[in-house]
Coordinates of C-alpha atoms in Angstrom, one line a residue:
M1 CA -102.8 104.8 74.3
N2 CA -100.8 104.8 71.1
N3 CA -99.3 101.8 69.4
D4 CA -95.7 102.7 70.2
R5 CA -96.5 102.9 73.9
S6 CA -98.4 99.6 73.8
E7 CA -95.5 97.8 72.1
A8 CA -92.9 99.2 74.5
E9 CA -94.9 98.2 77.5
L10 CA -95.3 94.7 76.0
V11 CA -91.5 94.4 75.7
R12 CA -91.0 95.8 79.2
A13 CA -93.4 93.3 80.6
L14 CA -91.7 90.4 78.8
N15 CA -88.3 91.6 80.1
R16 CA -89.5 91.8 83.6
A17 CA -90.8 88.2 83.5
A18 CA -87.6 87.0 81.8
D19 CA -85.3 88.5 84.4
T20 CA -86.1 85.6 86.7
A21 CA -84.1 83.4 84.4
P22 CA -80.4 83.6 85.2
G23 CA -78.0 83.1 82.4
P24 CA -75.3 80.4 82.1
D25 CA -72.4 80.7 84.4
G26 CA -69.5 78.3 84.9
D27 CA -69.7 78.6 88.6
L28 CA -73.4 77.8 88.9
L29 CA -74.6 74.7 90.7
T30 CA -78.2 75.1 89.9
A31 CA -80.0 78.2 88.6
I32 CA -82.5 79.6 91.0
G33 CA -83.8 82.9 89.8
G34 CA -84.5 85.5 92.4
R35 CA -88.0 87.0 92.2
R36 CA -88.5 90.7 93.0
R37 CA -91.8 91.1 94.7
R38 CA -93.7 92.8 91.8
R39 CA -97.3 92.1 91.1
V40 CA -96.5 91.9 87.3
R41 CA -94.3 88.9 87.8
R42 CA -96.3 87.0 90.5
R43 CA -98.1 84.8 88.0
A44 CA -96.0 85.2 84.9
Q45 CA -95.1 82.1 82.8
S46 CA -91.4 82.3 82.1
A47 CA -88.6 80.3 80.6
L48 CA -85.9 79.1 83.0
A49 CA -82.3 78.9 81.9
V50 CA -81.3 75.6 83.4
V51 CA -77.6 75.1 83.9
G52 CA -77.5 72.3 86.4
V53 CA -79.4 69.2 87.4
M54 CA -82.5 71.0 88.4
A55 CA -83.8 74.6 88.7
V56 CA -86.2 76.4 91.0
I57 CA -87.8 79.8 90.4
G58 CA -86.9 82.3 93.1
G59 CA -89.6 82.5 95.7
G60 CA -90.1 78.8 95.3
T61 CA -93.1 78.8 93.1
A62 CA -92.0 76.2 90.6
V63 CA -89.3 73.6 89.8
A64 CA -87.8 72.2 86.6
R65 CA -85.8 69.1 86.5
G66 CA -83.8 67.0 84.0
S67 CA -83.7 69.8 81.4
F68 CA -79.9 69.8 81.1
S69 CA -78.8 66.2 81.6
H70 CA -75.7 66.2 79.5
R71 CA -72.4 68.1 79.4
G72 CA -70.8 69.8 76.5
G73 CA -70.7 73.5 77.3
E74 CA -73.6 74.0 74.9
G75 CA -75.1 76.7 77.1
A76 CA -78.5 76.9 78.7
A77 CA -81.4 74.6 78.0
L78 CA -84.9 75.9 78.4
A79 CA -87.8 74.5 80.4
K80 CA -91.2 76.1 80.5
V81 CA -92.9 76.1 83.9
T82 CA -95.8 78.0 85.3
A83 CA -95.6 79.8 88.6
T84 CA -98.1 78.2 91.0
Q85 CA -99.2 79.7 94.3
S86 CA -98.3 77.8 97.4
S87 CA -101.1 76.8 99.7
A88 CA -99.2 78.8 102.4
G89 CA -99.9 81.9 100.3
E90 CA -103.6 81.7 101.2
N91 CA -102.8 82.6 104.8
T92 CA -104.0 86.2 105.4
R93 CA -103.0 86.4 109.1
K94 CA -100.1 88.6 110.2
A95 CA -97.8 87.2 107.4
E96 CA -94.8 89.3 108.3
K97 CA -94.5 87.4 111.6
L98 CA -94.9 83.9 110.2
K99 CA -92.0 81.6 109.4
V100 CA -91.6 78.5 107.3
D101 CA -91.4 75.7 109.9
I102 CA -88.5 73.7 108.3
R103 CA -85.4 73.0 110.3
P104 CA -82.1 73.1 108.4
A105 CA -80.5 69.8 107.6
A106 CA -77.5 70.6 109.8
E107 CA -79.8 70.5 112.8
V108 CA -81.9 67.5 111.6
W109 CA -79.0 65.3 110.5
P110 CA -75.8 66.9 111.7
S111 CA -73.7 63.9 110.9
A112 CA -74.8 64.1 107.2
V113 CA -73.7 67.7 106.6
S114 CA -70.2 68.7 105.8
T115 CA -68.2 71.5 104.1
I116 CA -65.8 70.7 101.3
P117 CA -63.6 72.8 99.0
A118 CA -65.0 73.9 95.7
K119 CA -61.7 73.4 93.9
A120 CA -58.9 70.9 93.9
A121 CA -55.3 71.9 94.8
D122 CA -54.5 72.6 91.1
G123 CA -57.5 74.9 90.7
W124 CA -59.8 72.5 88.9
K125 CA -63.3 72.9 89.9
Y126 CA -65.1 70.1 91.8
R127 CA -68.5 68.9 90.8
P128 CA -70.1 66.5 93.4
I129 CA -71.3 63.2 92.0
T130 CA -72.6 61.0 94.8
G131 CA -71.8 59.5 98.2
L132 CA -69.4 56.5 98.3
S133 CA -70.1 55.9 102.0
A134 CA -71.2 57.9 105.0
T135 CA -67.9 59.7 105.1
E136 CA -66.7 59.6 101.5
L137 CA -67.9 61.6 98.5
L138 CA -67.2 61.0 94.8
L139 CA -66.2 64.2 92.9
S140 CA -65.3 65.0 89.4
A141 CA -62.6 67.6 88.8
E142 CA -63.2 69.9 85.8
S143 CA -60.5 71.7 83.9
S144 CA -63.1 74.0 82.4
F145 CA -66.9 74.4 82.4
E146 CA -68.4 70.8 82.4
K147 CA -65.1 69.4 81.1
A148 CA -64.5 66.6 83.6
G149 CA -60.9 65.4 83.7
R150 CA -60.6 63.1 86.6
L151 CA -62.4 61.4 89.5
E152 CA -61.5 61.9 93.1
S153 CA -62.8 60.7 96.5
Y154 CA -63.1 63.1 99.4
D155 CA -63.0 62.1 103.0
T156 CA -65.3 64.4 105.0
V157 CA -63.7 63.3 108.3
T158 CA -60.0 63.9 107.4
G159 CA -60.6 66.6 104.7
K160 CA -58.3 64.8 102.3
S161 CA -58.9 64.0 98.6
T162 CA -57.6 61.0 96.7
V163 CA -57.3 60.8 92.9
L164 CA -59.1 57.7 91.7
A165 CA -58.7 57.9 87.9
D166 CA -58.2 60.2 85.0
M167 CA -61.2 60.6 82.6
P168 CA -59.5 60.7 79.2
A169 CA -61.1 61.5 75.9
P170 CA -60.7 58.8 73.3
E171 CA -58.0 59.4 70.7
G172 CA -59.1 61.2 67.6
V173 CA -62.5 62.3 68.9
K174 CA -63.0 66.0 68.9
G175 CA -65.6 67.8 71.2
Y176 CA -65.7 64.9 73.6
F177 CA -67.4 65.3 77.0
A178 CA -67.7 62.7 79.8
Q179 CA -71.3 62.4 81.0
D180 CA -73.0 60.8 84.0
V181 CA -71.1 58.6 86.4
E182 CA -72.4 55.5 88.1
V183 CA -70.9 53.7 91.1
G184 CA -71.2 49.9 91.4
A185 CA -70.1 47.4 94.1
E186 CA -66.7 46.8 92.4
S187 CA -66.5 49.4 89.6
I188 CA -67.2 53.0 88.6
A189 CA -68.5 53.6 85.1
W190 CA -69.3 56.6 82.9
W191 CA -70.3 57.3 79.4
G192 CA -69.3 60.1 77.0
E193 CA -70.4 61.7 73.8
T194 CA -69.8 64.6 71.4
P195 CA -72.9 66.7 72.2
N196 CA -72.0 69.7 70.0
N197 CA -72.1 67.8 66.7
S198 CA -74.7 65.8 64.9
D199 CA -73.1 62.4 65.4
K200 CA -75.1 59.7 67.1
W201 CA -72.2 58.3 69.0
A202 CA -71.4 57.4 72.6
D203 CA -68.8 55.4 74.5
F204 CA -68.5 53.7 77.9
W205 CA -65.6 53.6 80.4
V206 CA -64.9 51.7 83.6
V207 CA -62.4 51.8 86.4
P208 CA -62.1 49.8 89.6
R209 CA -63.9 51.4 92.5
A210 CA -60.7 51.6 94.5
G211 CA -59.1 53.5 91.6
G212 CA -56.7 52.8 88.7
T213 CA -56.5 53.3 85.0
A214 CA -59.8 53.8 83.1
R215 CA -60.7 51.6 80.2
Q216 CA -62.9 52.3 77.3
I217 CA -65.0 49.1 76.9
G218 CA -67.1 50.0 73.9
Q219 CA -68.7 52.4 71.5
V220 CA -72.2 52.6 70.1
T221 CA -73.9 54.6 67.3
G222 CA -77.5 55.4 66.2
D223 CA -80.4 54.7 68.6
L224 CA -78.1 52.9 71.0
A225 CA -76.2 56.2 71.5
D226 CA -79.3 57.9 72.8
V227 CA -78.3 57.1 76.4
E228 CA -80.6 58.0 79.2
R229 CA -79.0 56.4 82.3
I230 CA -76.4 53.8 83.0
G231 CA -75.7 51.2 85.6
V232 CA -72.8 48.9 86.3
T233 CA -72.9 45.3 87.5
A234 CA -70.2 42.8 88.3
D235 CA -69.7 42.0 84.6
S236 CA -71.4 44.6 82.5
V237 CA -72.3 48.2 81.9
V238 CA -76.1 48.6 81.3
W239 CA -78.0 51.6 79.9
S240 CA -81.4 52.6 78.7
V241 CA -82.2 54.6 75.5
G242 CA -84.7 57.3 74.9
G243 CA -87.0 55.2 72.8
G244 CA -87.1 52.5 75.5
G245 CA -85.1 49.3 76.0
I246 CA -82.2 48.4 78.2
H247 CA -78.9 47.2 76.8
R248 CA -75.6 45.9 78.2
I249 CA -72.0 45.5 77.2
P250 CA -69.4 43.3 79.0
L251 CA -66.8 45.0 81.1
N252 CA -64.1 43.2 79.1
G253 CA -65.6 44.5 75.9
G254 CA -67.8 42.8 73.3
T255 CA -71.0 43.3 71.3
P256 CA -73.8 45.2 72.9
E257 CA -77.1 43.3 73.4
Q258 CA -80.6 44.2 74.6
I259 CA -81.7 42.6 77.8
E260 CA -84.6 40.4 77.0
G261 CA -88.1 41.6 77.9
T262 CA -87.0 45.3 78.3
D263 CA -88.9 46.8 75.4
G264 CA -90.4 50.1 76.5
L265 CA -88.5 50.1 79.8
H266 CA -86.2 52.7 81.2
L267 CA -83.4 52.3 83.7
L268 CA -84.0 53.9 87.1
S269 CA -81.1 52.5 89.1
W270 CA -79.8 49.0 88.6
P271 CA -81.6 46.5 88.9
W272 CA -84.7 48.7 88.7
A273 CA -86.5 49.7 85.6
V274 CA -89.7 51.7 85.0
D275 CA -92.2 52.4 82.1
V276 CA -91.6 56.1 81.9
A277 CA -88.6 57.8 80.3
Q278 CA -86.0 59.2 82.8
G279 CA -83.8 61.5 80.9
R280 CA -83.1 63.7 77.8
G281 CA -86.4 65.5 78.1
G282 CA -88.1 62.5 79.7
E283 CA -91.7 61.7 79.5
D284 CA -94.9 63.8 79.7
Q285 CA -94.7 65.1 83.3
D286 CA -98.4 64.3 83.8
K287 CA -98.0 60.7 82.8
N288 CA -98.2 58.2 85.6
Q289 CA -95.7 55.3 86.1
T290 CA -97.6 52.0 86.1
K291 CA -94.9 49.4 86.8
L292 CA -91.5 48.8 88.5
V293 CA -89.4 45.9 87.2
N294 CA -86.5 44.1 88.9
L295 CA -84.2 43.2 86.0
E296 CA -82.3 40.7 88.1
T297 CA -85.3 38.6 89.3
G298 CA -87.7 39.5 86.5
Q299 CA -90.4 40.4 89.1
T300 CA -92.8 43.2 88.1
A301 CA -94.7 45.3 90.7
E302 CA -97.8 47.1 89.4
V303 CA -98.1 50.7 90.7
H304 CA -101.4 51.5 92.4
V305 CA -102.3 54.9 91.0
P306 CA -104.9 56.9 93.0
D307 CA -107.8 58.2 90.9
G308 CA -107.2 61.7 89.6
T309 CA -103.4 61.5 90.3
Q310 CA -101.0 62.9 87.6
G311 CA -97.2 62.6 87.4
L312 CA -96.8 59.7 89.9
R313 CA -93.2 58.5 89.9
C314 CA -92.0 55.5 92.0
G315 CA -88.7 54.1 93.2
P316 CA -88.2 50.7 94.9
A317 CA -89.6 52.1 98.2
W318 CA -91.8 55.2 97.7
C319 CA -93.9 57.1 95.0
F320 CA -94.2 60.9 94.8
G321 CA -96.6 62.9 92.6
G322 CA -99.9 64.7 92.5
G323 CA -99.4 66.0 96.1
V324 CA -99.3 62.5 97.6
V325 CA -96.7 60.1 98.8
Q326 CA -97.3 56.3 99.0
R327 CA -95.8 52.9 98.6
V328 CA -95.8 51.2 95.2
D329 CA -98.8 49.1 96.2
G330 CA -100.7 52.2 97.3
S331 CA -100.3 51.6 101.1
E332 CA -99.2 54.3 103.6
R333 CA -100.6 56.9 101.3
K334 CA -100.6 60.5 102.7
P335 CA -100.6 64.1 101.5
M336 CA -97.3 65.9 101.1
P337 CA -96.5 68.5 103.7
P338 CA -98.1 71.8 102.6
E339 CA -94.9 73.8 102.9
L340 CA -93.4 71.8 100.1
Y341 CA -94.1 72.6 96.4
T342 CA -95.4 69.4 94.7
G343 CA -97.1 70.6 91.6
G344 CA -96.0 70.3 87.9
M345 CA -92.3 69.4 87.8
G346 CA -91.8 70.0 91.5
T347 CA -90.4 66.7 92.8
T348 CA -87.2 64.8 92.4
S349 CA -86.5 61.3 93.8
L350 CA -83.3 60.9 95.6
A351 CA -81.4 57.8 96.7
G352 CA -82.8 55.9 99.6
G353 CA -86.4 56.8 99.0
F354 CA -86.0 60.5 99.9
G355 CA -87.8 63.2 98.0
F356 CA -86.5 66.6 97.0
F357 CA -88.9 69.5 96.8
S358 CA -88.9 73.3 96.3
V359 CA -89.9 75.4 99.3
P360 CA -92.0 78.4 98.2
G361 CA -91.2 80.4 101.3
V362 CA -94.6 82.3 100.9
V363 CA -96.2 82.8 104.3
G364 CA -99.1 85.1 103.5
R365 CA -100.1 88.4 102.0
D366 CA -99.7 92.0 103.1
A367 CA -102.4 94.6 103.3
R368 CA -102.0 95.3 99.5
G369 CA -102.4 91.6 98.6
E370 CA -98.8 91.2 97.8
E371 CA -97.2 87.8 98.7
V372 CA -94.9 88.0 101.7
E373 CA -92.0 85.6 101.8
D374 CA -89.9 84.3 104.7
G375 CA -86.4 85.4 103.7
D376 CA -84.8 82.8 106.0
A377 CA -86.7 79.9 104.5
P378 CA -84.6 77.2 102.8
L379 CA -84.6 77.0 99.1
A380 CA -85.5 73.4 99.1
A381 CA -86.1 70.5 101.4
V382 CA -85.3 66.8 101.6
Y383 CA -88.3 64.8 102.7
D384 CA -88.1 61.3 104.4
P385 CA -91.5 59.7 103.9
A386 CA -90.6 56.8 106.2
T387 CA -90.4 59.1 109.2
G388 CA -92.1 62.3 108.0
T389 CA -88.9 64.2 108.6
T390 CA -88.3 67.4 106.5
A391 CA -84.8 69.0 106.4
G392 CA -84.1 72.3 104.7
V393 CA -81.3 72.7 102.3
G394 CA -79.8 75.7 100.4
K395 CA -79.5 79.3 101.4
R396 CA -82.0 82.0 100.2
D397 CA -80.4 85.3 99.3
R398 CA -82.0 88.7 99.5
S399 CA -83.4 88.4 96.0
G400 CA -85.5 85.4 97.2
G401 CA -83.4 83.0 95.1
G402 CA -80.1 81.3 95.3
S403 CA -78.3 78.2 94.0
I404 CA -78.5 74.5 94.9
G405 CA -77.5 71.3 93.1
T406 CA -77.9 67.5 93.3
G407 CA -75.1 65.1 92.6
V408 CA -74.6 64.2 88.9
S409 CA -74.7 60.4 89.3
S410 CA -76.7 58.5 86.7
S411 CA -78.9 56.9 89.4
P412 CA -81.0 59.1 91.7
P413 CA -78.3 61.1 93.7
S414 CA -77.5 60.7 97.3
I415 CA -76.1 64.2 97.8
I416 CA -77.3 67.8 97.7
Y417 CA -74.9 70.7 97.7
W418 CA -74.8 74.5 97.6
D419 CA -72.4 77.5 98.0
E420 CA -73.3 79.5 101.1
D421 CA -71.4 82.6 99.8
Q422 CA -72.9 82.7 96.3
R423 CA -75.6 85.4 95.7
Q424 CA -77.7 86.7 92.9
V425 CA -77.4 90.3 91.8
Q426 CA -79.9 92.0 89.5
E427 CA -78.7 94.7 87.2
C428 CA -81.0 96.9 85.1
K429 CA -80.5 99.5 82.4
M430 CA -82.5 101.5 80.0
V431 CA -82.0 100.5 76.3
D432 CA -83.7 101.2 73.0
A433 CA -86.9 99.2 72.9
A434 CA -86.1 98.1 69.3
S435 CA -83.1 96.2 70.6
A436 CA -85.0 94.3 73.3
P437 CA -86.4 90.8 72.7
R438 CA -89.9 90.7 71.4
P439 CA -92.3 88.0 70.0
S440 CA -91.7 87.0 66.4
G441 CA -93.7 89.1 64.0
E442 CA -94.5 91.9 66.4
P443 CA -93.9 95.5 65.1
T444 CA -90.6 97.1 66.1
P445 CA -91.3 99.3 69.1
T446 CA -89.8 102.8 69.7
G447 CA -88.5 104.6 72.7
K448 CA -86.7 103.2 75.7
T449 CA -87.4 100.1 77.9
E450 CA -85.8 98.7 81.0
M451 CA -83.8 95.5 80.6
C452 CA -82.7 93.5 83.7
S453 CA -80.4 90.5 84.1
T454 CA -79.5 88.4 87.0
T455 CA -76.0 87.1 87.5
Q456 CA -74.2 85.1 90.2
K457 CA -71.7 86.8 92.4
G458 CA -69.2 85.6 95.0
G459 CA -68.7 82.1 96.2
G460 CA -66.5 79.6 94.5
K461 CA -64.5 78.5 97.6
K462 CA -66.5 75.9 99.4
F463 CA -69.6 73.8 99.2
T464 CA -72.0 72.7 101.9
V465 CA -72.9 69.0 101.2
V466 CA -75.7 66.8 102.6
N467 CA -74.8 63.2 102.2
L468 CA -77.9 61.0 102.5
L469 CA -75.8 57.9 103.1
A470 CA -74.9 59.4 106.4
V471 CA -78.5 60.0 107.6
P472 CA -79.1 57.7 110.6
P473 CA -81.5 54.9 109.7
A474 CA -85.1 55.2 110.9
E475 CA -85.8 53.3 114.1

């Protein structure tokens, strides 16, 4: 084989692996790259273009979360993940007749599933944030991609929306984008920044939960502007920073101060703090959480980490990681259901102690050894460790991928949503090999090579939403 042919084939192989990564699109909820069933891609390590809160490789082989936690229209962020075979893929029985045994959320929790419009009456696009109650959702309305302009509440019973507040940019600040929103008992708060310049600057806003005029309560610079997550109490906005430490500023304005005893801590959801970073790239995914701190009471709970476990993460009720679920003290430990993907970056904690997992959809292998997928399997699943209930969410398209998103609240979200009518379309064309991406320093190849891209088509009219605040309590 001559050198030209070898180089062209290298480029072609890289392109084939890369076409699982959808590019940025203003209509995307979450990028889920469809995987064509080719042996060359089955175990390829690829870079995902993440344009939402989390991303899943088509075919359900891996998940990346938290790679794009802030707005600003800056395009795609990259997260490297390695495709990992599901335990279901070991099944060599009549795979084509097997199905993933996960019931859809609409059957498991019918009262928690609703359909809402994807746009406001004036054409601004909705982005779900979190649940306000069992029948109310908090939405942001965006005038352009990731440019939030106002907050609205949506009643899933009446189908009516109510404007709560505008989300203005501070005067004289260019390139400003509102960031994560947090709901408190009496107030709704959010923070903003200028993500496309080098300034280390952020500000904080608050509005009554019932609606009204938003107020900027303060600005911060330097390390204090490296905001991870925020919370809102009766009298303050609190936030943690990337280097650790939790700070607060009064709702009526004033000087920011660090909460005593919070060195090295990161906010999870007020009043809870943990000892692993939560945002902006987060912590080493294999690092285990070792403590859970109640900032109101000062009480610290030590996490009981099983031997050999990696990546254990805990909320106030449950811990997920390393293929197990347990209480913080190690009690009620059990393995995760095998149909859920739990490796690497494969879990997300949701509000109420629920877990959010990718569903591989792989049910076995055919006579040639190729993986066979259940095309009707959900893209992901919500898992309730208290009852062992698993509910499927998202719609898998013919490419094996699709799109799904979680709410953009600062705390672990209480809603999951997707567009039933959105689909992925792969387009391929032959180009000069010299124009195709190739590793730095490699010789310029000659000849032609195939380049493929995956884009989102259709949809944009309505979202299907699962509101976990509407899930009936366990008996």
